[in-house]
mmCIF file of C-alpha atoms in Angstrom:
data_model
loop_
_atom_site.group_PDB
_atom_site.id
_atom_site.type_symbol
_atom_site.label_atom_id
_atom_site.label_comp_id
_atom_site.label_asym_id
_atom_site.label_seq_id
_atom_site.Cartn_x
_atom_site.Cartn_y
_atom_site.Cartn_z
ATOM 1 C CA MET A 1 28.811 20.487 49.484
ATOM 2 C CA GLY A 2 27.874 21.129 53.057
ATOM 3 C CA SER A 3 30.539 24.188 53.266
ATOM 4 C CA ALA A 4 27.694 26.349 55.201
ATOM 5 C CA LEU A 5 28.809 27.014 59.149
ATOM 6 C CA PHE A 6 26.855 24.543 61.412
ATOM 7 C CA TRP A 7 26.139 27.031 64.170
ATOM 8 C CA PHE A 8 26.211 30.247 62.501
ATOM 9 C CA GLU A 9 24.263 30.430 59.385
ATOM 10 C CA ASN A 10 20.557 29.880 58.425
ATOM 11 C CA TRP A 11 21.057 26.991 56.426
ATOM 12 C CA THR A 12 17.936 25.082 58.020
ATOM 13 C CA GLY A 13 15.216 27.860 57.678
ATOM 14 C CA LEU A 14 14.868 28.020 61.146
ATOM 15 C CA GLY A 15 17.971 30.816 61.617
ATOM 16 C CA ASP A 16 21.583 30.221 62.949
ATOM 17 C CA LEU A 17 21.516 27.606 65.254
ATOM 18 C CA TYR A 18 24.044 29.053 67.595
ATOM 19 C CA PHE A 19 21.179 31.518 68.483
ATOM 20 C CA MET A 20 17.989 29.611 68.574
ATOM 21 C CA THR A 21 19.402 26.786 70.560
ATOM 22 C CA PRO A 22 18.988 27.318 74.498
ATOM 23 C CA PRO A 23 22.013 29.304 76.172
ATOM 24 C CA ASP A 24 22.907 26.342 78.309
ATOM 25 C CA LEU A 25 23.324 23.792 75.398
ATOM 26 C CA PHE A 26 26.784 22.767 75.134
ATOM 27 C CA CYS A 27 28.045 24.063 71.101
ATOM 28 C CA ASP A 28 30.018 21.104 70.180
ATOM 29 C CA GLU A 29 33.027 23.000 68.407
ATOM 30 C CA THR A 30 34.287 19.769 66.489
ATOM 31 C CA VAL A 31 31.181 20.336 64.305
ATOM 32 C CA ASN A 32 31.707 23.450 62.054
ATOM 33 C CA ASN A 33 30.396 22.993 58.556
ATOM 34 C CA VAL A 34 27.071 21.148 57.802
ATOM 35 C CA CYS A 35 29.331 18.278 56.100
ATOM 36 C CA ASP A 36 30.351 17.369 59.447
ATOM 37 C CA VAL A 37 26.981 15.900 60.324
ATOM 38 C CA MET A 38 26.745 13.882 57.351
ATOM 39 C CA GLN A 39 28.105 10.740 56.455
ATOM 40 C CA TYR A 40 28.073 8.972 53.094
ATOM 41 C CA GLY A 41 25.595 11.431 51.661
ATOM 42 C CA GLN A 42 23.072 11.556 54.037
ATOM 43 C CA TRP A 43 22.421 12.994 57.266
ATOM 44 C CA ASP A 44 24.485 11.638 60.310
ATOM 45 C CA GLU A 45 21.273 10.988 62.207
ATOM 46 C CA ALA A 46 22.944 10.106 65.881
ATOM 47 C CA LYS A 47 25.282 12.704 65.308
ATOM 48 C CA ILE A 48 22.619 15.542 64.666
ATOM 49 C CA ARG A 49 20.604 14.186 67.569
ATOM 50 C CA GLN A 50 23.433 13.928 69.826
ATOM 51 C CA ILE A 51 24.344 17.676 69.572
ATOM 52 C CA LEU A 52 20.971 19.167 69.243
ATOM 53 C CA PRO A 53 17.332 19.737 70.792
ATOM 54 C CA GLU A 54 14.768 16.913 69.301
ATOM 55 C CA GLU A 55 12.860 19.798 67.848
ATOM 56 C CA PHE A 56 15.880 21.028 65.650
ATOM 57 C CA ALA A 57 16.859 17.440 65.170
ATOM 58 C CA ASN A 58 13.529 16.402 63.806
ATOM 59 C CA HIS A 59 13.098 19.678 61.719
ATOM 60 C CA ILE A 60 16.588 19.034 59.915
ATOM 61 C CA LEU A 61 15.857 15.300 59.231
ATOM 62 C CA LYS A 62 12.361 16.006 57.950
ATOM 63 C CA HIS A 63 12.817 19.040 56.388
ATOM 64 C CA THR A 64 16.284 19.812 54.865
ATOM 65 C CA LYS A 65 17.640 18.642 51.849
ATOM 66 C CA VAL A 66 21.015 16.277 52.719
ATOM 67 C CA PRO A 67 23.676 18.844 50.370
ATOM 68 C CA MET A 68 25.035 17.279 47.320
ATOM 69 C CA LEU A 69 28.823 16.165 47.653
ATOM 70 C CA TYR A 70 30.008 18.072 44.726
ATOM 71 C CA ASP A 71 33.314 20.205 44.923
ATOM 72 C CA VAL A 72 31.210 23.046 44.568
ATOM 73 C CA LEU A 73 30.542 25.839 47.624
ATOM 74 C CA ASP A 74 27.349 26.661 49.030
ATOM 75 C CA LYS A 75 25.598 29.596 47.687
ATOM 76 C CA PRO A 76 23.759 32.203 50.081
ATOM 77 C CA PHE A 77 20.080 31.653 49.056
ATOM 78 C CA TRP A 78 18.279 35.253 49.774
ATOM 79 C CA MET A 79 15.403 33.969 51.311
ATOM 80 C CA LEU A 80 13.089 37.077 50.783
ATOM 81 C CA GLU A 81 13.339 36.603 47.158
ATOM 82 C CA SER A 82 11.320 33.421 45.274
ATOM 83 C CA ARG A 83 14.449 32.727 43.117
ATOM 84 C CA GLY A 84 17.159 33.113 46.214
ATOM 85 C CA ASP A 85 18.986 35.606 44.228
ATOM 86 C CA PHE A 86 20.280 38.404 46.553
ATOM 87 C CA SER A 87 21.108 41.744 44.906
ATOM 88 C CA VAL A 88 21.797 45.155 46.754
ATOM 89 C CA LYS A 89 18.669 46.599 45.172
ATOM 90 C CA LEU A 90 16.069 43.924 46.399
ATOM 91 C CA ALA A 91 17.924 44.503 50.016
ATOM 92 C CA TRP A 92 17.146 48.190 49.853
ATOM 93 C CA GLU A 93 13.783 47.843 48.457
ATOM 94 C CA TYR A 94 13.129 45.546 51.501
ATOM 95 C CA VAL A 95 14.586 47.670 54.011
ATOM 96 C CA ARG A 96 12.855 50.588 52.695
ATOM 97 C CA ARG A 97 9.136 48.816 53.017
ATOM 98 C CA SER A 98 10.285 47.708 56.869
ATOM 99 C CA GLN A 99 8.610 49.686 59.470
ATOM 100 C CA GLU A 100 11.827 50.716 60.755
ATOM 101 C CA PRO A 101 13.911 52.519 58.496
ATOM 102 C CA CYS A 102 17.440 52.578 59.755
ATOM 103 C CA ASN A 103 20.637 54.797 58.331
ATOM 104 C CA ALA A 104 22.653 52.040 59.216
ATOM 105 C CA TYR A 105 21.463 50.236 56.351
ATOM 106 C CA LYS A 106 22.290 53.069 54.003
ATOM 107 C CA ASN A 107 25.972 52.502 55.236
ATOM 108 C CA ILE A 108 25.916 48.700 54.636
ATOM 109 C CA TRP A 109 23.740 47.905 51.581
ATOM 110 C CA VAL A 110 26.013 49.753 49.354
ATOM 111 C CA LYS A 111 26.033 49.502 45.502
ATOM 112 C CA GLY A 112 29.564 48.562 44.183
ATOM 113 C CA LEU A 113 30.329 46.727 47.738
ATOM 114 C CA PRO A 114 31.078 43.418 47.421
ATOM 115 C CA PHE A 115 28.437 41.108 48.741
ATOM 116 C CA LYS A 116 30.454 39.286 51.213
ATOM 117 C CA ILE A 117 31.735 42.705 53.080
ATOM 118 C CA ALA A 118 28.121 44.202 53.168
ATOM 119 C CA PHE A 119 26.709 40.505 54.360
ATOM 120 C CA LEU A 120 29.286 40.636 57.308
ATOM 121 C CA MET A 121 28.945 44.341 58.132
ATOM 122 C CA TRP A 122 25.169 43.368 58.283
ATOM 123 C CA LYS A 123 25.759 40.174 60.585
ATOM 124 C CA VAL A 124 27.974 42.051 62.634
ATOM 125 C CA TRP A 125 25.571 44.936 63.261
ATOM 126 C CA ARG A 126 22.816 42.681 64.155
ATOM 127 C CA ASN A 127 24.928 41.120 66.446
ATOM 128 C CA LYS A 128 24.667 37.992 64.682
ATOM 129 C CA LEU A 129 28.166 37.044 64.927
ATOM 130 C CA PRO A 130 30.135 36.709 67.992
ATOM 131 C CA VAL A 131 32.959 39.484 68.053
ATOM 132 C CA ASP A 132 34.306 41.387 70.805
ATOM 133 C CA ASP A 133 33.201 45.255 70.990
#
């Protein structure tokens, strides 16, 4: 239903818009969720073009499906798995295959740890969330 965070989640497939857009871009704080740039079940093209650079606006309007307006929260989609299903096992296998093994991953992707907690820890560790040290 567009509950994903507009600026801080990779709902476009390009990455988090907050970190992808130029540093001098004014971040419209009235837009919190993806549904804030929707109107009557369609993209609000004028609003998207007003708050984003042309390349990002064009990508969203041409390549990103409009979320359905149901009372169901958005579900995270694991981009490294073709079905989009996340599991700690898949994350660990991906990390083990990467060229930069990191001990931090061993402490983040722990079996039995709730997904939301592991995901938050991973985002904080990768400096994807604006937090104070």
